[in-house]
Amino acid sequence: MNENINLFTPYQMGNLELPNRIIMAPLTRNRAGEGNIPHELNAEYYAQRATAGLIISEATQISPQGQGYPYTPGIHSSEQIEGWKLVTNAVHEQGGRIFLQLWHVGRISHPDLQPNGALPLAPSAIAPKGEASTYEGMKPFVTPRALETWEIPEIVEQYRQGAANALAAGFDGVEIHAANGYLIDQFLRDGTNQRTDKYGGSIENRVRLLLEVTQAITGVWDSKQVGVRLSPSGTFNDMHDSNPVETFGYAAQALNQFDLAYLHIFEATEADIRHGGTVVPTSILRQKYQGTLMVNGDYTLEKGNAVLATGEADLVAFGRLFISNPDLPRRLAINAPLNQPDPSTFYGGGEKGYTDYPTLEVQPTY
Ligand code: 8OZ
């Protein structure tokens, strides 16, 4: 127990001083400009949320092949780097800190979104159940093309370059998106990885891509400015694994070698439990992983304070509540009412449901 620690206790992360432990979770909002370039509206949205202990950006593709949804931002062109500078400058002007989330969707894409209408890439040629989001609406997923072994170093290089581009764009760090059924997660789990080379089969082999990507990125960034996100209990994007406790326990333990900023766990959702997947208790990962642990998933003020006080986690990320409450830390600090998020404006559109959620009125001091 650590009864003195709560959401408002500062946290030292490498050379970054987080003023509180209320982290803005990565949130896909599908509002990038033409060329998947961040623009002023995105800068305004992030700057409004600069009182977070740390902002983690929305998932951002590291290459054209890494895109799986319309209007998501990239970090592979010089124009995108310039666009992200608007965001990082705006957040820093407001006194905030922001990491970029590095993303490759793997099979969660569609030829409509791929260069030259090619098939999406994946560890194995296994189509996900469900439909892809395209510029023309939802279309059934196709069977992806399995990456050749010799292509995998090129993917690792795309992550390294994306991380270098994030450094050039003025971010404070990067988070490797290894969760929610995207490319790295597809390698981790045996439901999507049926490879017979050194990237498939045993758990050690399935974790190899994650470790190679982390190794490459910690060559660009101080390891204390690199986080990793995992979703051990996730069923989103048609994911499953025959033994997630072992798979993710091994992955968490293997990440100890890097002395990272944090390991970020997206915990089981109600949908995951409904789908009957194995729930991997965060307490198991806490035992395996020796560094900073961040948790995310339907936390409230009470639950967030409790998970910190029991010592089960060090940081708590909030997603939907940060969409609707740009001043979430202040509201939680004084237990003020919270704006409710509007799911119809989560993905795509403009200012509505993005930059127009109100902050609390400033109370006059006289
Ligand atoms: C919701 C819609 C589209 C993408 C994730 C990047 O789950 C996402 C995502 C979420 O990590």
PDB file of N, CA, C and O in Angstrom, residues 123 148-153 156 186-188 193-210 212:
ATOM      1  N   PRO A 123       1.491 -10.743 -40.268  1.00  0.00           N
ATOM      2  CA  PRO A 123       2.395 -11.886 -40.046  1.00  0.00           C
ATOM      3  C   PRO A 123       1.968 -13.102 -40.865  1.00  0.00           C
ATOM      4  O   PRO A 123       2.822 -13.811 -41.394  1.00  0.00           O
ATOM      5  N   GLU A 148       7.241 -11.397 -45.999  1.00  0.00           N
ATOM      6  CA  GLU A 148       8.409 -12.278 -46.159  1.00  0.00           C
ATOM      7  C   GLU A 148       9.388 -11.967 -45.017  1.00  0.00           C
ATOM      8  O   GLU A 148       9.449 -10.826 -44.543  1.00  0.00           O
ATOM      9  N   THR A 149      10.170 -12.952 -44.628  1.00  0.00           N
ATOM     10  CA  THR A 149      11.117 -12.737 -43.518  1.00  0.00           C
ATOM     11  C   THR A 149      12.045 -11.547 -43.809  1.00  0.00           C
ATOM     12  O   THR A 149      12.306 -10.728 -42.928  1.00  0.00           O
ATOM     13  N   TRP A 150      12.497 -11.438 -45.062  1.00  0.00           N
ATOM     14  CA  TRP A 150      13.447 -10.368 -45.389  1.00  0.00           C
ATOM     15  C   TRP A 150      12.797  -8.975 -45.351  1.00  0.00           C
ATOM     16  O   TRP A 150      13.502  -7.962 -45.310  1.00  0.00           O
ATOM     17  N   GLU A 151      11.464  -8.918 -45.350  1.00  0.00           N
ATOM     18  CA  GLU A 151      10.788  -7.613 -45.303  1.00  0.00           C
ATOM     19  C   GLU A 151      10.701  -7.056 -43.873  1.00  0.00           C
ATOM     20  O   GLU A 151      10.462  -5.863 -43.682  1.00  0.00           O
ATOM     21  N   ILE A 152      10.861  -7.934 -42.885  1.00  0.00           N
ATOM     22  CA  ILE A 152      10.614  -7.499 -41.503  1.00  0.00           C
ATOM     23  C   ILE A 152      11.630  -6.441 -41.038  1.00  0.00           C
ATOM     24  O   ILE A 152      11.238  -5.457 -40.406  1.00  0.00           O
ATOM     25  N   PRO A 153      12.916  -6.571 -41.375  1.00  0.00           N
ATOM     26  CA  PRO A 153      13.838  -5.474 -41.022  1.00  0.00           C
ATOM     27  C   PRO A 153      13.413  -4.124 -41.624  1.00  0.00           C
ATOM     28  O   PRO A 153      13.663  -3.073 -41.020  1.00  0.00           O
ATOM     29  N   VAL A 156      10.898  -2.738 -39.210  1.00  0.00           N
ATOM     30  CA  VAL A 156      11.605  -2.223 -38.020  1.00  0.00           C
ATOM     31  C   VAL A 156      12.212  -0.854 -38.348  1.00  0.00           C
ATOM     32  O   VAL A 156      12.134   0.090 -37.556  1.00  0.00           O
ATOM     33  N   GLN A 186      -0.450  -8.435 -33.704  1.00  0.00           N
ATOM     34  CA  GLN A 186      -0.698  -9.576 -34.608  1.00  0.00           C
ATOM     35  C   GLN A 186       0.472 -10.560 -34.585  1.00  0.00           C
ATOM     36  O   GLN A 186       0.280 -11.768 -34.731  1.00  0.00           O
ATOM     37  N   PHE A 187       1.689 -10.025 -34.392  1.00  0.00           N
ATOM     38  CA  PHE A 187       2.849 -10.919 -34.243  1.00  0.00           C
ATOM     39  C   PHE A 187       2.855 -11.603 -32.879  1.00  0.00           C
ATOM     40  O   PHE A 187       3.246 -12.758 -32.755  1.00  0.00           O
ATOM     41  N   LEU A 188       2.424 -10.874 -31.831  1.00  0.00           N
ATOM     42  CA  LEU A 188       2.500 -11.423 -30.470  1.00  0.00           C
ATOM     43  C   LEU A 188       1.609 -12.650 -30.277  1.00  0.00           C
ATOM     44  O   LEU A 188       1.982 -13.593 -29.577  1.00  0.00           O
ATOM     45  N   ASN A 193      -0.634 -15.087 -35.715  1.00  0.00           N
ATOM     46  CA  ASN A 193       0.737 -15.384 -36.134  1.00  0.00           C
ATOM     47  C   ASN A 193       0.915 -16.895 -36.257  1.00  0.00           C
ATOM     48  O   ASN A 193       0.993 -17.595 -35.249  1.00  0.00           O
ATOM     49  N   GLN A 194       0.968 -17.378 -37.486  1.00  0.00           N
ATOM     50  CA  GLN A 194       1.215 -18.808 -37.712  1.00  0.00           C
ATOM     51  C   GLN A 194       2.478 -18.999 -38.544  1.00  0.00           C
ATOM     52  O   GLN A 194       2.602 -19.940 -39.331  1.00  0.00           O
ATOM     53  N   ARG A 195       3.420 -18.090 -38.347  1.00  0.00           N
ATOM     54  CA  ARG A 195       4.666 -18.128 -39.099  1.00  0.00           C
ATOM     55  C   ARG A 195       5.528 -19.301 -38.629  1.00  0.00           C
ATOM     56  O   ARG A 195       5.442 -19.752 -37.479  1.00  0.00           O
ATOM     57  N   THR A 196       6.404 -19.727 -39.545  1.00  0.00           N
ATOM     58  CA  THR A 196       7.312 -20.817 -39.203  1.00  0.00           C
ATOM     59  C   THR A 196       8.770 -20.336 -39.189  1.00  0.00           C
ATOM     60  O   THR A 196       9.692 -21.128 -39.033  1.00  0.00           O
ATOM     61  N   ASP A 197       8.972 -19.011 -39.359  1.00  0.00           N
ATOM     62  CA  ASP A 197      10.352 -18.494 -39.306  1.00  0.00           C
ATOM     63  C   ASP A 197      10.654 -18.012 -37.879  1.00  0.00           C
ATOM     64  O   ASP A 197       9.930 -18.351 -36.949  1.00  0.00           O
ATOM     65  N   LYS A 198      11.695 -17.212 -37.712  1.00  0.00           N
ATOM     66  CA  LYS A 198      12.089 -16.823 -36.349  1.00  0.00           C
ATOM     67  C   LYS A 198      11.146 -15.793 -35.726  1.00  0.00           C
ATOM     68  O   LYS A 198      11.360 -15.367 -34.583  1.00  0.00           O
ATOM     69  N   TYR A 199      10.112 -15.368 -36.454  1.00  0.00           N
ATOM     70  CA  TYR A 199       9.111 -14.425 -35.927  1.00  0.00           C
ATOM     71  C   TYR A 199       7.798 -15.124 -35.559  1.00  0.00           C
ATOM     72  O   TYR A 199       6.801 -14.459 -35.273  1.00  0.00           O
ATOM     73  N   GLY A 200       7.776 -16.464 -35.605  1.00  0.00           N
ATOM     74  CA  GLY A 200       6.536 -17.174 -35.283  1.00  0.00           C
ATOM     75  C   GLY A 200       6.808 -18.465 -34.546  1.00  0.00           C
ATOM     76  O   GLY A 200       7.956 -18.893 -34.396  1.00  0.00           O
ATOM     77  N   GLY A 201       5.742 -19.060 -34.022  1.00  0.00           N
ATOM     78  CA  GLY A 201       5.885 -20.324 -33.304  1.00  0.00           C
ATOM     79  C   GLY A 201       5.990 -20.087 -31.812  1.00  0.00           C
ATOM     80  O   GLY A 201       4.996 -19.761 -31.158  1.00  0.00           O
ATOM     81  N   SER A 202       7.206 -20.202 -31.271  1.00  0.00           N
ATOM     82  CA  SER A 202       7.392 -20.054 -29.824  1.00  0.00           C
ATOM     83  C   SER A 202       7.051 -18.631 -29.376  1.00  0.00           C
ATOM     84  O   SER A 202       7.048 -17.689 -30.178  1.00  0.00           O
ATOM     85  N   ILE A 203       6.792 -18.461 -28.080  1.00  0.00           N
ATOM     86  CA  ILE A 203       6.518 -17.118 -27.548  1.00  0.00           C
ATOM     87  C   ILE A 203       7.718 -16.207 -27.806  1.00  0.00           C
ATOM     88  O   ILE A 203       7.562 -15.059 -28.226  1.00  0.00           O
ATOM     89  N   GLU A 204       8.929 -16.720 -27.574  1.00  0.00           N
ATOM     90  CA  GLU A 204      10.142 -15.916 -27.817  1.00  0.00           C
ATOM     91  C   GLU A 204      10.140 -15.375 -29.243  1.00  0.00           C
ATOM     92  O   GLU A 204      10.485 -14.222 -29.479  1.00  0.00           O
ATOM     93  N   ASN A 205       9.758 -16.218 -30.197  1.00  0.00           N
ATOM     94  CA  ASN A 205       9.751 -15.786 -31.595  1.00  0.00           C
ATOM     95  C   ASN A 205       8.654 -14.765 -31.874  1.00  0.00           C
ATOM     96  O   ASN A 205       8.860 -13.810 -32.628  1.00  0.00           O
ATOM     97  N   ARG A 206       7.484 -14.936 -31.256  1.00  0.00           N
ATOM     98  CA  ARG A 206       6.376 -14.004 -31.511  1.00  0.00           C
ATOM     99  C   ARG A 206       6.637 -12.635 -30.889  1.00  0.00           C
ATOM    100  O   ARG A 206       6.148 -11.619 -31.361  1.00  0.00           O
ATOM    101  N   VAL A 207       7.425 -12.612 -29.813  1.00  0.00           N
ATOM    102  CA  VAL A 207       7.750 -11.344 -29.148  1.00  0.00           C
ATOM    103  C   VAL A 207       8.922 -10.640 -29.849  1.00  0.00           C
ATOM    104  O   VAL A 207       9.195  -9.467 -29.622  1.00  0.00           O
ATOM    105  N   ARG A 208       9.596 -11.357 -30.753  1.00  0.00           N
ATOM    106  CA  ARG A 208      10.821 -10.826 -31.378  1.00  0.00           C
ATOM    107  C   ARG A 208      10.612  -9.473 -32.053  1.00  0.00           C
ATOM    108  O   ARG A 208      11.420  -8.546 -31.888  1.00  0.00           O
ATOM    109  N   LEU A 209       9.523  -9.318 -32.813  1.00  0.00           N
ATOM    110  CA  LEU A 209       9.327  -8.047 -33.534  1.00  0.00           C
ATOM    111  C   LEU A 209       9.220  -6.889 -32.539  1.00  0.00           C
ATOM    112  O   LEU A 209       9.844  -5.839 -32.731  1.00  0.00           O
ATOM    113  N   LEU A 210       8.429  -7.075 -31.473  1.00  0.00           N
ATOM    114  CA  LEU A 210       8.303  -6.018 -30.457  1.00  0.00           C
ATOM    115  C   LEU A 210       9.672  -5.634 -29.904  1.00  0.00           C
ATOM    116  O   LEU A 210       9.986  -4.441 -29.767  1.00  0.00           O
ATOM    117  N   GLU A 212      12.664  -6.110 -31.279  1.00  0.00           N
ATOM    118  CA  GLU A 212      13.510  -5.474 -32.305  1.00  0.00           C
ATOM    119  C   GLU A 212      13.106  -4.020 -32.526  1.00  0.00           C
ATOM    120  O   GLU A 212      13.956  -3.140 -32.703  1.00  0.00           O
TER     121      GLU A 212
END
